[in-house]
Amino acid sequence: MVAVQERTISVWENKIKPKVQVAGSGPPVVFLHGAYGLTWDPFLDELAKNFTVYAPEHPGTTWGDPDGIKPLDNLWDLVLYYDEVFDQLGLQNPAVVGHSFGGMVAAEIAASYPQRVGKLVLLCPIGLWRDDTPVKNWMIMPPDDVVKAVFHDPTGPLARQMLAIPEDEKAQQDAQIRTTWALACTGRFIWPIPDKGLKKRIHRITASTLLVWGKSDKLVPPVYAQEFASRIKHSRIEMIEQAGHVPQLEQLGKVSTLVRDFFKS
């Protein structure tokens, strides 16, 4: 595991002080995490072998700064917020990787500020909607059902890790509070369904885009890969076998290599 530094920056007239985890060396890559909060995982370790990875926590999800979500009212506020975050980190047009909720945010940034994003990787992003194949509402699903929707192998070690409950009662309570609060903060921007008009703006994305989707994704079905690709001019799809909604973890080696080679090409 690489050495990870934690930085705290101040944005939005000093009203929000998100934490940013930073590791590695080389060209900058910003990673925008999913709805359940930021966890530095093996995928980020792999990225940090070739790039300087910046992983900011979405506003309000920072443990100890629950009021960080209050100044932002809507998705447009969130996009403007990330424009300020990039400025504070000294990033002009970094490569950006977004997973799930973070993928939607990454796409919105790239559509609103095309010059801000050098290259774009979207890992099973939300943000579009089909009535015939709806995205599942993970915010109201029991943990067991979430695991079945997210993982190719819901009985495997990654799934068991997600369902693992700390033995210490205080740790159990803290973990539950963190997860619930992270879902509440990210849910502010997508409730009740994750269709906030991205389809009207997505054509503005000019960055070369890699769409990575697990073939066994039951949360955001793989049909959405083509929905995104058909709307982004310079894009290609990589469908990942034996992977669900977290292909970067279930097929770590394959996805890490795809992303690394895409950024270096």
Short mmCIF file of C-alpha atoms in Angstrom, two decimals:
data_model
loop_
_atom_site.label_atom_id
_atom_site.label_comp_id
_atom_site.label_asym_id
_atom_site.label_seq_id
_atom_site.Cartn_x
_atom_site.Cartn_y
_atom_site.Cartn_z
CA MET A 1 0.00 0.00 0.00
CA VAL A 2 1.32 3.45 -0.91
CA ALA A 3 1.79 6.23 1.62
CA VAL A 4 -1.37 8.35 1.68
CA GLN A 5 -1.39 11.92 2.93
CA GLU A 6 -4.55 13.65 4.08
CA ARG A 7 -5.05 17.31 3.31
CA THR A 8 -7.84 19.63 4.36
CA ILE A 9 -8.73 22.45 1.99
CA SER A 10 -11.13 25.35 2.36
CA VAL A 11 -13.65 26.27 -0.34
CA TRP A 12 -17.01 27.99 -0.82
CA GLU A 13 -16.01 31.12 1.13
CA ASN A 14 -14.42 28.90 3.81
CA LYS A 15 -17.78 27.32 4.59
CA ILE A 16 -16.74 23.83 3.47
CA LYS A 17 -13.50 22.14 4.51
CA PRO A 18 -13.29 18.80 2.73
CA LYS A 19 -10.54 16.27 3.29
CA VAL A 20 -8.51 15.14 0.30
CA GLN A 21 -6.40 11.99 0.29
CA VAL A 22 -3.29 12.29 -1.87
CA ALA A 23 -0.73 9.67 -2.89
CA GLY A 24 1.69 8.77 -5.65
CA SER A 25 3.69 10.76 -8.15
CA GLY A 26 3.32 11.66 -11.78
CA PRO A 27 0.51 13.34 -13.76
CA PRO A 28 -2.52 14.28 -11.64
CA VAL A 29 -5.62 12.11 -11.47
CA VAL A 30 -8.72 13.09 -9.49
CA PHE A 31 -10.87 10.22 -8.16
CA LEU A 32 -14.51 10.97 -7.29
CA HIS A 33 -16.00 8.28 -5.07
CA GLY A 34 -19.42 6.67 -4.95
CA ALA A 35 -22.39 7.28 -2.68
CA TYR A 36 -21.15 5.24 0.28
CA GLY A 37 -18.20 7.49 1.03
CA LEU A 38 -14.50 7.51 0.29
CA THR A 39 -12.32 4.50 1.08
CA TRP A 40 -8.73 4.35 -0.08
CA ASP A 41 -8.70 0.96 -1.78
CA PRO A 42 -6.37 -1.23 -3.89
CA PHE A 43 -7.56 0.43 -7.11
CA LEU A 44 -6.30 3.80 -5.87
CA ASP A 45 -3.07 2.12 -4.79
CA GLU A 46 -2.63 0.90 -8.36
CA LEU A 47 -3.34 4.34 -9.82
CA ALA A 48 -0.83 5.91 -7.43
CA LYS A 49 1.96 3.77 -8.92
CA ASN A 50 1.88 5.92 -12.05
CA PHE A 51 0.00 9.08 -11.11
CA THR A 52 -0.52 11.57 -8.32
CA VAL A 53 -3.98 10.64 -7.09
CA TYR A 54 -6.24 13.22 -5.44
CA ALA A 55 -9.31 11.71 -3.79
CA PRO A 56 -11.57 14.39 -2.27
CA GLU A 57 -14.49 13.48 -0.07
CA HIS A 58 -17.85 14.69 -1.33
CA PRO A 59 -19.13 17.68 0.71
CA GLY A 60 -20.62 16.72 4.04
CA THR A 61 -19.31 13.17 3.94
CA THR A 62 -16.14 14.24 5.75
CA TRP A 63 -16.27 12.70 9.23
CA GLY A 64 -16.32 15.56 11.71
CA ASP A 65 -17.69 18.15 9.25
CA PRO A 66 -21.36 17.19 8.90
CA ASP A 67 -22.37 20.79 8.18
CA GLY A 68 -20.27 20.80 5.02
CA ILE A 69 -23.32 19.86 2.96
CA LYS A 70 -25.49 22.77 4.12
CA PRO A 71 -24.16 25.53 1.80
CA LEU A 72 -24.96 23.49 -1.34
CA ASP A 73 -28.56 23.27 -2.52
CA ASN A 74 -28.44 21.40 -5.81
CA LEU A 75 -26.34 19.65 -8.42
CA TRP A 76 -25.24 22.90 -10.07
CA ASP A 77 -23.86 24.04 -6.70
CA LEU A 78 -21.93 20.77 -6.50
CA VAL A 79 -20.38 21.28 -9.94
CA LEU A 80 -19.32 24.83 -9.03
CA TYR A 81 -17.97 23.50 -5.75
CA TYR A 82 -15.69 21.08 -7.58
CA ASP A 83 -14.45 23.88 -9.81
CA GLU A 84 -13.24 25.55 -6.61
CA VAL A 85 -11.78 22.28 -5.30
CA PHE A 86 -9.70 21.89 -8.47
CA ASP A 87 -8.47 25.47 -8.04
CA GLN A 88 -7.50 24.89 -4.42
CA LEU A 89 -5.57 21.76 -5.40
CA GLY A 90 -3.78 23.64 -8.19
CA LEU A 91 -5.23 21.40 -10.90
CA GLN A 92 -5.90 22.90 -14.32
CA ASN A 93 -7.12 19.97 -16.42
CA PRO A 94 -6.35 16.70 -14.63
CA ALA A 95 -7.51 13.28 -15.69
CA VAL A 96 -10.66 12.40 -13.75
CA VAL A 97 -12.01 9.03 -12.66
CA GLY A 98 -15.52 8.80 -11.26
CA HIS A 99 -17.30 5.77 -9.85
CA SER A 100 -21.10 5.47 -9.70
CA PHE A 101 -22.33 8.71 -8.05
CA GLY A 102 -18.83 10.09 -8.56
CA GLY A 103 -19.08 9.13 -12.22
CA MET A 104 -22.17 11.30 -12.61
CA VAL A 105 -20.38 14.18 -10.90
CA ALA A 106 -17.32 13.70 -13.12
CA ALA A 107 -19.52 13.75 -16.23
CA GLU A 108 -21.28 16.91 -15.05
CA ILE A 109 -17.93 18.64 -14.44
CA ALA A 110 -16.66 17.61 -17.87
CA ALA A 111 -19.88 18.83 -19.52
CA SER A 112 -20.02 22.13 -17.64
CA TYR A 113 -16.28 22.90 -17.87
CA PRO A 114 -14.92 20.96 -20.86
CA GLN A 115 -11.48 22.56 -20.45
CA ARG A 116 -11.25 21.34 -16.85
CA VAL A 117 -10.92 17.62 -17.64
CA GLY A 118 -7.98 16.19 -19.58
CA LYS A 119 -9.22 12.60 -19.88
CA LEU A 120 -12.25 11.00 -18.30
CA VAL A 121 -12.90 7.51 -16.93
CA LEU A 122 -16.44 6.63 -15.86
CA LEU A 123 -16.85 3.46 -13.81
CA CYS A 124 -20.50 2.36 -13.92
CA PRO A 125 -21.77 5.96 -13.63
CA ILE A 126 -25.30 6.97 -12.74
CA GLY A 127 -26.92 10.09 -14.21
CA LEU A 128 -29.04 8.78 -17.09
CA TRP A 129 -32.39 7.03 -16.87
CA ARG A 130 -34.42 4.51 -18.87
CA ASP A 131 -37.97 3.73 -17.82
CA ASP A 132 -37.64 0.22 -19.25
CA THR A 133 -34.43 -0.47 -17.30
CA PRO A 134 -34.43 1.72 -14.18
CA VAL A 135 -31.43 2.21 -11.94
CA LYS A 136 -32.10 0.60 -8.58
CA ASN A 137 -32.60 2.86 -5.59
CA TRP A 138 -29.73 1.74 -3.37
CA MET A 139 -30.69 4.24 -0.66
CA ILE A 140 -33.71 2.20 0.38
CA MET A 141 -32.36 -1.30 -0.28
CA PRO A 142 -31.39 -3.62 2.60
CA PRO A 143 -27.62 -4.28 2.76
CA ASP A 144 -28.02 -7.88 1.57
CA ASP A 145 -29.89 -6.71 -1.53
CA VAL A 146 -27.28 -4.03 -2.23
CA VAL A 147 -24.55 -6.66 -2.12
CA LYS A 148 -26.46 -8.88 -4.56
CA ALA A 149 -26.87 -5.94 -6.95
CA VAL A 150 -23.31 -4.66 -6.66
CA PHE A 151 -21.13 -7.77 -6.80
CA HIS A 152 -20.73 -10.43 -9.46
CA ASP A 153 -20.12 -12.88 -6.62
CA PRO A 154 -22.28 -11.83 -3.65
CA THR A 155 -20.70 -14.56 -1.52
CA GLY A 156 -17.09 -13.63 -2.30
CA PRO A 157 -14.56 -11.90 -0.01
CA LEU A 158 -15.32 -8.38 -1.29
CA ALA A 159 -19.02 -8.84 -0.61
CA ARG A 160 -18.36 -10.29 2.84
CA GLN A 161 -16.11 -7.34 3.59
CA MET A 162 -18.89 -4.91 2.71
CA LEU A 163 -21.31 -6.73 5.02
CA ALA A 164 -18.79 -7.13 7.83
CA ILE A 165 -19.86 -5.59 11.13
CA PRO A 166 -17.23 -4.42 13.66
CA GLU A 167 -17.23 -6.42 16.87
CA ASP A 168 -17.01 -3.35 19.08
CA GLU A 169 -20.44 -1.81 19.69
CA LYS A 170 -19.15 1.77 19.45
CA ALA A 171 -17.39 0.94 16.17
CA GLN A 172 -20.64 -0.58 14.87
CA GLN A 173 -22.52 2.61 15.67
CA ASP A 174 -19.84 4.81 14.09
CA ALA A 175 -19.80 2.72 10.91
CA GLN A 176 -23.57 2.86 10.59
CA ILE A 177 -23.64 6.62 11.18
CA ARG A 178 -20.89 7.21 8.60
CA THR A 179 -22.65 5.17 5.94
CA THR A 180 -26.07 6.67 6.63
CA TRP A 181 -24.71 10.21 6.58
CA ALA A 182 -22.70 9.65 3.39
CA LEU A 183 -25.83 8.32 1.67
CA ALA A 184 -27.85 11.28 2.92
CA CYS A 185 -25.28 13.81 1.68
CA THR A 186 -24.87 12.29 -1.77
CA GLY A 187 -28.59 11.57 -1.98
CA ARG A 188 -29.26 15.30 -1.67
CA PHE A 189 -28.16 15.68 -5.29
CA ILE A 190 -29.98 12.72 -6.86
CA TRP A 191 -33.16 12.03 -4.90
CA PRO A 192 -35.60 10.59 -5.89
CA ILE A 193 -34.00 9.36 -9.14
CA PRO A 194 -30.51 10.08 -10.53
CA ASP A 195 -31.77 11.96 -13.60
CA LYS A 196 -31.04 15.63 -13.12
CA GLY A 197 -30.72 16.58 -16.76
CA LEU A 198 -27.27 15.22 -17.61
CA LYS A 199 -28.67 14.01 -20.95
CA LYS A 200 -29.17 17.67 -21.95
CA ARG A 201 -25.53 18.60 -21.20
CA ILE A 202 -23.50 15.46 -21.81
CA HIS A 203 -22.88 16.34 -25.48
CA ARG A 204 -20.60 19.15 -24.25
CA ILE A 205 -17.99 16.67 -23.02
CA THR A 206 -14.89 16.97 -25.20
CA ALA A 207 -12.49 14.85 -23.15
CA SER A 208 -11.56 11.41 -24.43
CA THR A 209 -13.68 9.09 -22.30
CA LEU A 210 -13.33 5.48 -21.21
CA LEU A 211 -16.51 3.81 -19.98
CA VAL A 212 -15.89 0.75 -17.81
CA TRP A 213 -18.84 -1.48 -16.91
CA GLY A 214 -19.19 -4.78 -15.13
CA LYS A 215 -21.26 -7.21 -17.17
CA SER A 216 -22.95 -8.40 -13.96
CA ASP A 217 -23.91 -4.92 -12.72
CA LYS A 218 -27.46 -5.21 -11.37
CA LEU A 219 -27.52 -1.76 -9.79
CA VAL A 220 -26.89 0.26 -12.96
CA PRO A 221 -27.49 -2.27 -15.77
CA PRO A 222 -24.87 -2.55 -18.53
CA VAL A 223 -27.33 -1.18 -21.10
CA TYR A 224 -26.41 2.24 -19.73
CA ALA A 225 -22.90 1.91 -21.11
CA GLN A 226 -24.24 2.43 -24.62
CA GLU A 227 -26.52 5.22 -23.40
CA PHE A 228 -23.45 7.13 -22.22
CA ALA A 229 -21.25 6.24 -25.19
CA SER A 230 -23.88 7.34 -27.72
CA ARG A 231 -23.88 10.81 -26.15
CA ILE A 232 -20.12 11.33 -25.63
CA LYS A 233 -18.27 11.98 -28.89
CA HIS A 234 -14.83 10.62 -28.06
CA SER A 235 -15.69 7.57 -25.99
CA ARG A 236 -15.25 3.83 -25.92
CA ILE A 237 -16.70 1.05 -23.80
CA GLU A 238 -14.88 -1.73 -21.95
CA MET A 239 -17.21 -4.41 -20.62
CA ILE A 240 -15.66 -6.40 -17.78
CA GLU A 241 -16.39 -10.09 -17.30
CA GLN A 242 -17.07 -11.44 -13.80
CA ALA A 243 -17.63 -7.99 -12.36
CA GLY A 244 -20.62 -6.05 -11.12
CA HIS A 245 -20.92 -2.42 -10.02
CA VAL A 246 -17.36 -2.27 -8.69
CA PRO A 247 -15.31 -3.66 -11.60
CA GLN A 248 -12.24 -1.77 -10.40
CA LEU A 249 -12.19 -4.01 -7.32
CA GLU A 250 -13.59 -7.31 -8.58
CA GLN A 251 -11.23 -7.23 -11.58
CA LEU A 252 -8.53 -5.00 -10.14
CA GLY A 253 -5.67 -5.99 -12.45
CA LYS A 254 -7.64 -5.71 -15.69
CA VAL A 255 -9.32 -2.41 -14.89
CA SER A 256 -6.17 -0.82 -13.44
CA THR A 257 -4.27 -1.70 -16.59
CA LEU A 258 -7.05 -0.36 -18.83
CA VAL A 259 -7.16 2.95 -16.97
CA ARG A 260 -3.38 3.32 -16.83
CA ASP A 261 -2.96 2.62 -20.53
CA PHE A 262 -5.83 4.93 -21.43
CA PHE A 263 -4.31 7.83 -19.50
CA LYS A 264 -0.88 7.23 -20.98
CA SER A 265 -2.07 6.90 -24.57
#
